[in-house]
Coordinates of C-alpha atoms and ligand atoms in Angstrom, one line a residue:
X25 CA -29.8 32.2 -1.6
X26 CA -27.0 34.5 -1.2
X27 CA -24.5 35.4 1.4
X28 CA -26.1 33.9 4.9
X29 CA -23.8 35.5 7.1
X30 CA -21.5 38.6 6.5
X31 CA -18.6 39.4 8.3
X32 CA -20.6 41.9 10.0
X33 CA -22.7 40.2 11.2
X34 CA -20.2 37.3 12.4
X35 CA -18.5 40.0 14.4
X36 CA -22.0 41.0 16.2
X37 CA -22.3 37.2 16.9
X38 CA -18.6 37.2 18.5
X39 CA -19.4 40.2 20.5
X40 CA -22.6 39.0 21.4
X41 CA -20.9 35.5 23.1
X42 CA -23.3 33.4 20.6
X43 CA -20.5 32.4 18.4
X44 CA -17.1 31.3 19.5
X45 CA -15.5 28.8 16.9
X46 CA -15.0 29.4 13.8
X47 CA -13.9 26.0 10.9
X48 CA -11.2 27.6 8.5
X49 CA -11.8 24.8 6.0
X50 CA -10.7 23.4 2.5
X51 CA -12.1 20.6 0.1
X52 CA -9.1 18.1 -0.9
X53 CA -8.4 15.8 -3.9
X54 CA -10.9 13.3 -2.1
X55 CA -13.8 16.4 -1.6
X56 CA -13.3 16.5 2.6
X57 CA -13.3 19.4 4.5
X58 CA -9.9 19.8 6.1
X59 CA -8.7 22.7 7.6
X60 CA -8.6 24.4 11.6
X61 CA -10.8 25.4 14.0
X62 CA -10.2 29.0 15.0
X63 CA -10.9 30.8 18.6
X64 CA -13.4 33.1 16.5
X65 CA -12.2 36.3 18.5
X66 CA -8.6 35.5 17.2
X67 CA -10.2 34.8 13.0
X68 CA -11.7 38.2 13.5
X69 CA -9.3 39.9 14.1
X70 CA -6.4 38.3 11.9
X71 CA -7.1 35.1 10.4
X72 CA -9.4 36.2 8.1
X73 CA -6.9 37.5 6.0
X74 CA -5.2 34.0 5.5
X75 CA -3.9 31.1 7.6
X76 CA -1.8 27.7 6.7
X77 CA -1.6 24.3 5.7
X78 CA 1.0 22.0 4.7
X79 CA 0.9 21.5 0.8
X80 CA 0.8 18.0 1.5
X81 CA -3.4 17.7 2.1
X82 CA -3.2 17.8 -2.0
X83 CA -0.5 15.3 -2.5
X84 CA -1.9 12.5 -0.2
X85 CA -4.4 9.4 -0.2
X86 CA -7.4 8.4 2.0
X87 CA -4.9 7.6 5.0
X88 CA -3.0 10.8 4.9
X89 CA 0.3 9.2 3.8
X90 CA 3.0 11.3 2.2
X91 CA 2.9 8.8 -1.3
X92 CA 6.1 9.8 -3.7
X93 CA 6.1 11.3 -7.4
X94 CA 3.9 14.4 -6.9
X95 CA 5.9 17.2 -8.2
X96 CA 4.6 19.6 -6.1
X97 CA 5.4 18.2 -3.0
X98 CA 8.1 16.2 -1.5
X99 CA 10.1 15.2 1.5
X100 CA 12.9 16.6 -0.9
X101 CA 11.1 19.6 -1.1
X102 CA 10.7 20.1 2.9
X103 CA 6.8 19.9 2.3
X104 CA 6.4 23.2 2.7
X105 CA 2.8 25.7 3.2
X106 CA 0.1 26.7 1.2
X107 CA -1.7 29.9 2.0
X108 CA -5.5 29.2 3.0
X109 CA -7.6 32.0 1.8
X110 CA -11.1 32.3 3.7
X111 CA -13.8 32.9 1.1
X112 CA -15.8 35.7 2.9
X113 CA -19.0 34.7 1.0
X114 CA -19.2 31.2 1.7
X115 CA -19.4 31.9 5.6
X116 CA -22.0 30.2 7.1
X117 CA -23.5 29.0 10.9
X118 CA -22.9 25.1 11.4
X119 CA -26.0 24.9 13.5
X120 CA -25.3 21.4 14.3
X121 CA -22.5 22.3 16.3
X122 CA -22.5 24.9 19.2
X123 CA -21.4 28.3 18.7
X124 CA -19.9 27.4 15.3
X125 CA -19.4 28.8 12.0
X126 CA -17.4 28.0 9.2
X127 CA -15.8 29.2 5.7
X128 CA -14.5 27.8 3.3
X129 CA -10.9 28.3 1.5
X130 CA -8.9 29.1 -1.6
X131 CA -5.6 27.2 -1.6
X132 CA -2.3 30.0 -3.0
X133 CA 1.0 29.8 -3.3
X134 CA 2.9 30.6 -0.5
X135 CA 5.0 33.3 -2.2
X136 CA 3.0 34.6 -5.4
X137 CA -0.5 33.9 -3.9
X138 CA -1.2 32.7 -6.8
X139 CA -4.5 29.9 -6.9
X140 CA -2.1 26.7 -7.0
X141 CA -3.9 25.0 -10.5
X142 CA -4.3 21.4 -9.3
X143 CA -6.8 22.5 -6.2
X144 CA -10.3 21.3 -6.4
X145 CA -11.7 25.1 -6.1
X146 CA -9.3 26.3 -8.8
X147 CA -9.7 23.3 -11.3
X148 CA -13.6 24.6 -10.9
X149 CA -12.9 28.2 -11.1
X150 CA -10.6 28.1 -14.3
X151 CA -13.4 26.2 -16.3
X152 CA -16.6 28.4 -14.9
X153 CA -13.8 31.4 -16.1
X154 CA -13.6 29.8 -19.4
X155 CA -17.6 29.1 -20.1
X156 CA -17.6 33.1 -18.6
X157 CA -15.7 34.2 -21.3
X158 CA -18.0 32.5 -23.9
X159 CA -21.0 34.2 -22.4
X160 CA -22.3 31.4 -20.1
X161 CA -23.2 30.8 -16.7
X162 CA -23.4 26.9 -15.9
X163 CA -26.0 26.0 -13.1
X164 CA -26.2 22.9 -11.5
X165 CA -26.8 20.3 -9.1
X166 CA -25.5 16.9 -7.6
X167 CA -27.7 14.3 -5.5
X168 CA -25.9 12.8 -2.9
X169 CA -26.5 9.3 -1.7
X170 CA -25.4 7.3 0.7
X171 CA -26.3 4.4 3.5
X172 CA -27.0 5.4 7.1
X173 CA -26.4 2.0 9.3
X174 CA -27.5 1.1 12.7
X175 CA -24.0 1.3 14.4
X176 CA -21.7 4.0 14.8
X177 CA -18.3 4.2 12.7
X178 CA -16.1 3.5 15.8
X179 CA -17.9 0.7 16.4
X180 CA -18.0 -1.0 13.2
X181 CA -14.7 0.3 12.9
X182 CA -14.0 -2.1 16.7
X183 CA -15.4 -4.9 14.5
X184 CA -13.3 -4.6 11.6
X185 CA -16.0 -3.9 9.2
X186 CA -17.7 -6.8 10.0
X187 CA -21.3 -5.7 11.4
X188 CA -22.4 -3.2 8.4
X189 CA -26.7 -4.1 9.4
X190 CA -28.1 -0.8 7.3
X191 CA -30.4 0.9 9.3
X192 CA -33.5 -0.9 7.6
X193 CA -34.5 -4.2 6.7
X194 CA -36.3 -3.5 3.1
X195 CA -35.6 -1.3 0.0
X196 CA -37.2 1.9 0.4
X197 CA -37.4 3.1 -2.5
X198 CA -39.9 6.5 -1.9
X199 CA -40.9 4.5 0.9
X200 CA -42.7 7.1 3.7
X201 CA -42.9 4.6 6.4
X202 CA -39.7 3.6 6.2
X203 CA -37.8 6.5 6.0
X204 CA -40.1 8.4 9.1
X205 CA -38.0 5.4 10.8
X206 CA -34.9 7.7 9.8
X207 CA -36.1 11.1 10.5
X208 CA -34.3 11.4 14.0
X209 CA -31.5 11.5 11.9
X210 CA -32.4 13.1 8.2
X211 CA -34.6 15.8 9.9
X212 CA -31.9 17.4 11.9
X213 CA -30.0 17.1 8.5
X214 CA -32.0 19.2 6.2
X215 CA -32.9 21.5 8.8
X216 CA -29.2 22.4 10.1
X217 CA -28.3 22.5 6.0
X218 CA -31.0 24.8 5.3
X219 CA -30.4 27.1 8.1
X220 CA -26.7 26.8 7.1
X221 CA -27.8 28.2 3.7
X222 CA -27.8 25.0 1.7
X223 CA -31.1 25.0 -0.5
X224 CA -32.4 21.6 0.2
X225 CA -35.1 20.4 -1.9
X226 CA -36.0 17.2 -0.4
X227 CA -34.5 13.8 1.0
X228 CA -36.1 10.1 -0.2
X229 CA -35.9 6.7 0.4
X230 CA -33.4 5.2 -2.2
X231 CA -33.3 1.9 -4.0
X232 CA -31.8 -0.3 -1.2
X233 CA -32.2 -0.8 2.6
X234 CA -30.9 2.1 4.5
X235 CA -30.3 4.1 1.6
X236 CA -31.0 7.4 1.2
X237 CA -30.6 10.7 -1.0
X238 CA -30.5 14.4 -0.4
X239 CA -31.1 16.6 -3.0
X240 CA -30.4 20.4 -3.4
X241 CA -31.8 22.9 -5.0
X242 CA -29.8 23.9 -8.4
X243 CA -27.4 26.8 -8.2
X244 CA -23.9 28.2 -10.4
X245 CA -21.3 25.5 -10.2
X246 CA -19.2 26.8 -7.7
X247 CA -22.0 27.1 -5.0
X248 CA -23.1 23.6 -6.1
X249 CA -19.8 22.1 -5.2
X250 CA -19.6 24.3 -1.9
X251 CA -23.4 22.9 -0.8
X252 CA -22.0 18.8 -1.8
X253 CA -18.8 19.4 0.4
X254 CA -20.9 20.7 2.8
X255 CA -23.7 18.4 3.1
X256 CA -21.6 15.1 2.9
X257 CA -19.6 16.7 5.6
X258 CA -22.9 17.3 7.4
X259 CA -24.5 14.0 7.2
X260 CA -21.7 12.1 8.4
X261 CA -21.2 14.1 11.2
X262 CA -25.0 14.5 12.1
X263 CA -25.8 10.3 11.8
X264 CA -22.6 10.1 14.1
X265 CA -23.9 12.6 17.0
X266 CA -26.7 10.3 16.7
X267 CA -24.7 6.7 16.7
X268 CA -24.9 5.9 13.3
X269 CA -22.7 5.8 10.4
X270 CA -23.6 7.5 7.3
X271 CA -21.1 5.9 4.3
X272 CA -20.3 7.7 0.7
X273 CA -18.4 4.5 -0.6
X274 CA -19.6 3.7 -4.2
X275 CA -20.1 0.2 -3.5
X276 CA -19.8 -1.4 0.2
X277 CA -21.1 -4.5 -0.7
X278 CA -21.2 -6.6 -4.3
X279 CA -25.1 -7.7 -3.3
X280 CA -26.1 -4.2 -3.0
X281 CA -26.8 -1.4 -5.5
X282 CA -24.4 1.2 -5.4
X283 CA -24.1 4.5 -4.5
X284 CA -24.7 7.4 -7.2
X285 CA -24.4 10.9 -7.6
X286 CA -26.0 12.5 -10.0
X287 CA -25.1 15.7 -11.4
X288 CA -27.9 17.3 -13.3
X289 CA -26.3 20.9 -15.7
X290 CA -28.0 23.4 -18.1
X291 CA -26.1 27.1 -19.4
X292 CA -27.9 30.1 -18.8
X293 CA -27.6 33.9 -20.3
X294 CA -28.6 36.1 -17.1
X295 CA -32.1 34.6 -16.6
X296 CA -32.6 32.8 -19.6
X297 CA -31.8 29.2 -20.1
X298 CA -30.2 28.5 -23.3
X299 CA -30.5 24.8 -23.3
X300 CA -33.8 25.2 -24.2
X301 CA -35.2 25.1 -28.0
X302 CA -39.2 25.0 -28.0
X303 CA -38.9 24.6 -31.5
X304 CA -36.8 21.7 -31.0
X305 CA -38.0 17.7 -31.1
X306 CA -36.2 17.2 -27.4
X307 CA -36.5 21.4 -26.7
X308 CA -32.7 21.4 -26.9
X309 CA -30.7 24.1 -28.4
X310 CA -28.0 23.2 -30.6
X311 CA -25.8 24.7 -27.6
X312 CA -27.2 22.2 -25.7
X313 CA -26.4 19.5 -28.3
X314 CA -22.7 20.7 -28.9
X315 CA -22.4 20.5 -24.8
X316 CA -24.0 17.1 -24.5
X317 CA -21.6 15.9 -27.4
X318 CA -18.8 16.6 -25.8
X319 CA -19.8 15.0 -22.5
X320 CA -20.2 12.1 -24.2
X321 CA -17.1 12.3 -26.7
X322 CA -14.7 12.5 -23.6
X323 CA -16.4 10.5 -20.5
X324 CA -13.9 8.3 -21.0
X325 CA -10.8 10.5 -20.5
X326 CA -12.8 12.1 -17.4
X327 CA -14.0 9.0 -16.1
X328 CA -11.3 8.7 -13.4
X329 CA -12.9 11.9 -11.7
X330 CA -16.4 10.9 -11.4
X331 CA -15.1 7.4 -9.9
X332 CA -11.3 8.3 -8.0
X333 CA -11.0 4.8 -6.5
X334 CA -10.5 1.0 -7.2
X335 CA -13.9 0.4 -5.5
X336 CA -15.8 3.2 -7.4
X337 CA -15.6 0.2 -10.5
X338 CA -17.5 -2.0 -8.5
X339 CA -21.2 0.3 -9.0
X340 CA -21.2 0.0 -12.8
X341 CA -23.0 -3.4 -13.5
X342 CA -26.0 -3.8 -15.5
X343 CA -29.1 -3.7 -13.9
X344 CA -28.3 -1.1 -11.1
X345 CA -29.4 2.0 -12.5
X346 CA -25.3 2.7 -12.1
X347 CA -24.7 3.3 -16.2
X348 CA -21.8 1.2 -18.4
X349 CA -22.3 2.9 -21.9
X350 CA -21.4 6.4 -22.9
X351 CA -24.9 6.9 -24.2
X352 CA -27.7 9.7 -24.1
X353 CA -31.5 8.9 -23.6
X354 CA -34.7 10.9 -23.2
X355 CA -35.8 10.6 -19.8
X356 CA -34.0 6.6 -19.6
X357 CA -32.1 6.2 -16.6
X358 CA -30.1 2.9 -18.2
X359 CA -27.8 5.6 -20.1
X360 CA -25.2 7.3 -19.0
X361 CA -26.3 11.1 -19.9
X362 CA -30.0 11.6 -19.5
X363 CA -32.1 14.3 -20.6
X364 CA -34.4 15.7 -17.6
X365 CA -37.1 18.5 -18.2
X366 CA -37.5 18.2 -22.2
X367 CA -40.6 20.4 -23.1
X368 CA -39.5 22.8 -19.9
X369 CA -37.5 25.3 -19.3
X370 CA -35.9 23.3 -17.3
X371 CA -34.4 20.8 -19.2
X372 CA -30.8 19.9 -18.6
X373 CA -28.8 17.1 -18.8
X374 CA -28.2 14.5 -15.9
X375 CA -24.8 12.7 -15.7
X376 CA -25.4 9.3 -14.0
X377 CA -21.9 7.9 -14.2
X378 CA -20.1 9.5 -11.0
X379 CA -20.7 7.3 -7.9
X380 CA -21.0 9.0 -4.3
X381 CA -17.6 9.2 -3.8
X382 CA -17.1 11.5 -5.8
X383 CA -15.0 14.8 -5.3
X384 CA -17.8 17.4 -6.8
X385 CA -15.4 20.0 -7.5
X386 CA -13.0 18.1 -9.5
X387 CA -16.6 16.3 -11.5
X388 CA -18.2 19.5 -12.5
X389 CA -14.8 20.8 -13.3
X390 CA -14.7 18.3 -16.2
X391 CA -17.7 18.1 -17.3
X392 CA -17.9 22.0 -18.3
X393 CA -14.4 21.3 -19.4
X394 CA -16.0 19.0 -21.6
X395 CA -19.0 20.8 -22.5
X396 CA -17.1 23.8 -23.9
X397 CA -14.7 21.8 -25.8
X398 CA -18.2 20.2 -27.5
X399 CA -19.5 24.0 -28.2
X400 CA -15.8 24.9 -29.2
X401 CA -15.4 22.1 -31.4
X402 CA -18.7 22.4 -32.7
X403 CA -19.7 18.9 -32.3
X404 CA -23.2 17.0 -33.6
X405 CA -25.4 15.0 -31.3
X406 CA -26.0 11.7 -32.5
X407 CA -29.5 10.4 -31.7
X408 CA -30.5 9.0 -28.6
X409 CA -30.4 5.8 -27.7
X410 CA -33.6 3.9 -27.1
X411 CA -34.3 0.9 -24.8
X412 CA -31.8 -0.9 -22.5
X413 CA -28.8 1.0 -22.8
X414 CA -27.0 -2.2 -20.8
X415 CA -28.1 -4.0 -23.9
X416 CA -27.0 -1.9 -26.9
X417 CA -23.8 -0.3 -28.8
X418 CA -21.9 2.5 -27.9
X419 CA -19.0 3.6 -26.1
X420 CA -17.9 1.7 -22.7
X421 CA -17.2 3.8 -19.5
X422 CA -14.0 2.5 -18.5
X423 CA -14.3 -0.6 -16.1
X424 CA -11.3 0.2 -14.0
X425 CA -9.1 2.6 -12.4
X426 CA -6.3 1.1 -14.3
X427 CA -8.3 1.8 -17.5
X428 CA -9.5 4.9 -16.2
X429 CA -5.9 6.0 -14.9
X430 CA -4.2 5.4 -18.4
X431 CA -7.6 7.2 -20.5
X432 CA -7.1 10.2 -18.0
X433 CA -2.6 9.9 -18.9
X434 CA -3.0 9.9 -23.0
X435 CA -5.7 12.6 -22.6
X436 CA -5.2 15.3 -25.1
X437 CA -8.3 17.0 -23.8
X438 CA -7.5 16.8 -20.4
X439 CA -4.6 18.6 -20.9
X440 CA -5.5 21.4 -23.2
X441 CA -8.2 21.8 -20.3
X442 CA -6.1 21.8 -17.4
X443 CA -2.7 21.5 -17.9
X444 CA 0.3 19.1 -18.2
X445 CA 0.8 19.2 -14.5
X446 CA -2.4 19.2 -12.9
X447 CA -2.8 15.7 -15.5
X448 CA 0.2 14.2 -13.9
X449 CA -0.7 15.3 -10.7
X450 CA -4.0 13.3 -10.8
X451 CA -2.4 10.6 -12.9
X452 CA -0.2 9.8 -9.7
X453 CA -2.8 9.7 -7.2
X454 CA -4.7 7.1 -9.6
X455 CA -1.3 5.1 -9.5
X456 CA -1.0 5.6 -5.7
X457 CA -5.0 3.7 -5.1
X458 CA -3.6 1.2 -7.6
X459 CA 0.0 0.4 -5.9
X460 CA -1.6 0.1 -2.3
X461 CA -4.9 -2.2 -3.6
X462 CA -2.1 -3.9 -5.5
X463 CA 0.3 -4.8 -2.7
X464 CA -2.7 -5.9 0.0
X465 CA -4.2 -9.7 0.3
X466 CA -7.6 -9.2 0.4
X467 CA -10.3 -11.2 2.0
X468 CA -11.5 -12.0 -1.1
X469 CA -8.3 -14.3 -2.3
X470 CA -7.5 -15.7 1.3
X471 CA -11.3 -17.1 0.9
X472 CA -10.6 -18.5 -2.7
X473 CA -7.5 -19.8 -2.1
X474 CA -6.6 -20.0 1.5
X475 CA -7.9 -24.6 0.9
X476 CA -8.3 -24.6 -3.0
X477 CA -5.2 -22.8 -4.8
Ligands
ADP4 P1 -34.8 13.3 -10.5 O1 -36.0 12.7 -11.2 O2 -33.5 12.9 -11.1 O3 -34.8 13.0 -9.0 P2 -35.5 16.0 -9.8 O4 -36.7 16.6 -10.4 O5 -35.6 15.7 -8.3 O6 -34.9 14.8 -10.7 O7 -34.3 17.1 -10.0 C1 -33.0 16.7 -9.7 C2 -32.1 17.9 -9.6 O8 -32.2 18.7 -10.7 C3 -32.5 18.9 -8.4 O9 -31.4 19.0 -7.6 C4 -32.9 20.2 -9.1 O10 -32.6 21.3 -8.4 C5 -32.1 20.1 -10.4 N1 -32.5 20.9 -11.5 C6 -33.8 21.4 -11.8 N2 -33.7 22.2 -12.8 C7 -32.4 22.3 -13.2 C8 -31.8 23.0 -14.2 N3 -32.4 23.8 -15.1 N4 -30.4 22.9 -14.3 C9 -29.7 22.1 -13.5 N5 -30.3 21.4 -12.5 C10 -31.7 21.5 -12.4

């Protein structure tokens, strides 16, 4: 799709009158969009260069607490700034919002401007650098889904969480009639995204009531992750100018299926895809086998990034469609990896373990990590698994942040891929979920216990 709006053009719009706030934005460690809104006359003429932020939006939790043990941050250290460098080419409209456009950020060190290496964009950049310099270009996409519920978030947020009535009554599942109930909301939602530049294939009833899924078209890795930042960022904010909420939690209920998304990857030379094999039983290269056999050999030690919280563990139960085995099928959604497209052009290979909470910078970032270390390494696919992959052998996706936490800590991969500190880094913020869950009483046990115990 290309650049939608040059900075040309933005300063027509400026002059014009028809644009007058501009969103200076970054993704953090939990894939939101934080960041300023500029007086656009004042980013035109300066702020484009760079702006601030305190280094602290990398080092912190869902609540925006200022948690201990991060190394690169500290109230020792004076929590300092980071430089915010607007990427010129992801500036878009945000035609949901009046007189609005936005760009997004690269995070640099305050004095070298250097990219600082635990930042969602840079953890993507170093590893699309990496498959660059082996002659690749990755091309992907991620399906987002999520529940859209009848009240707003302030007002099931007034009931304590209490009143979550999805926006339908019934699973609907490709279901027309139900979701043309939804369209005052999903309408406006691929329409602003597309006219933001955000290739929108198509949104569909999902497996549950009042879930659905948006799905973009495929695009390099970096523009993937930029769309999914986007388009979570737009739903919520669209349902709630129309008095829903719209909720990315993996799992808000134990009698519900969960929330997935999806991440579907294939390597390309210019315009050729190089996945594909015709001569091939499955049409895969033996590129594409060496990829997919790293995927597989180190899910578990990149687990924690395709499921970042103590509720992300809840999804993976047999019979949801949510995998449990580090397995790879043809076309079989009860495996973790599945191959889409075989006999195309287009096949690829779908990752069905990272729940809709996911960051999608940091989950792409490790699976190409992984995927080159299978091509580097050389590795052999072993068969694919037939039948109910919930039923058979193979390699278990870790089943908690704990287990995920210390896979991600004794990771050689991880830190051959990324770094000593960037591991730490993320192995703290997967001990900072754990200490708060750890220390609260949950409704849960005051239920079991409160009489019985
Ligand atoms: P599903 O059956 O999983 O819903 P779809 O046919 O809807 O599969 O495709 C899912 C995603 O796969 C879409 O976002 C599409 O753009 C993407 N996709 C299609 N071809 C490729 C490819 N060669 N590489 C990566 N992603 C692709």
């Amino acid at each position: 799709m290309g650049q939608v709006l040059s900075f040309d053009a933005l300063k027509q719009q400026v002059a014009d009158g028809s644009v007058d706030t501009v969103l200076v934005c970054t993704v953090d460690m939990q894939g939101r969009l934080m960041g300023k809104r500029f007086h656009a006359g004042h980013f035109i003429a300066s702020a484009w260069e760079e702006t601030h932020c305190c280094n602290y939006l990398f080092a912190t939790d869902l609540e925006m607490t200022t948690p201990e043990g991060f190394a690169s941050t500290s109230w020792e250290q004076g929590y300092g700034d980071y430089v915010m460098k607007p990427d010129l080419a992801t500036l878009r409209p945000v035609p949901w919002l009046e007189g609005t456009v936005m760009v997004l950020c690269d995070i640099l060190d305050h004095h070298t401007h250097e990219e600082v290496p635990h930042t969602p964009r840079a953890m993507l950049k170093k590893q699309i650098r990496r498959l660059e310099a082996l002659g690749y270009e990755a091309k992907m996409a991620t399906e987002l889904e999520f529940f859209l519920f009848s009240k707003s978030f302030d007002e099931i947020s007034a009931g304590g969480f209490r009143d979550l009535t999805p926006i339908s009554a019934y699973n609907e599942d490709y279901n027309i009639f139900q979701t043309t109930k939804e369209e005052h909301v999903m309408r406006p939602i691929r329409n602003h995204l597309w006219n933001a530049g955000i290739p929108i294939e198509n949104s569909k009833g999902e497996a549950e009531a009042g879930q659905e899924e948006l799905n973009i078209k495929y695009a390099p890795a970096m523009d993937t992750a930029d769309y999914h930042s986007i388009a979570k960022h737009a739903v919520k904010e669209i349902a709630h100018q129309h008095g829903h909420a719209a909720s990315f939690m993996a799992k808000w209920s134990h009698d519900r299926v969960g929330s997935s998304s999806h991440v579907h990857q294939s390597l390309w030379q210019g315009s050729e895809p190089v996945f594909f094999d015709p001569a091939d039983k499955y049409s895969m290269s033996d590129l594409m086998k060496s990829y997919v056999a790293g995927l597989l050999k180190y899910a578990p030690d990149y687990t924690y990034f395709l499921a970042p919280y103590i509720n992300s563990y809840k999804r993976f139960m047999k019979g949801t469609f949510a995998p449990t085995r580090t397995v790879w099928s043809v076309d079989n959604r009860t495996a973790a990896f599945r191959l889409c497209g075989d006999g195309t052009k287009a096949v690829r290979i779908e990752c069905r373990i990272g729940g809709s909470d996911i960051n999608p910078y940091l989950a792409m970032a490790m699976m190409l990590a992984a995927g080159i270390a299978g091509i580097e390494e050389g590795l052999e696919l072993a068969p694919p698994m037939k039948g109910d992959a919930y039923e058979g052998t193979g390699g278990s996706i870790p089943g908690s942040l704990i287990a995920a936490r210390d896979r991600m800590m004794n990771s050689d991969f991880l830190r051959a891929a990324f770094g000593e500190d960037v591991v730490a880094h993320y192995a703290r913020a997967a001990e900072v979920e754990i200490e708060d869950f750890e220390r609260v009483v949950t409704d849960y046990e005051v239920a079991r216990n409160f009489e019985r115990a």
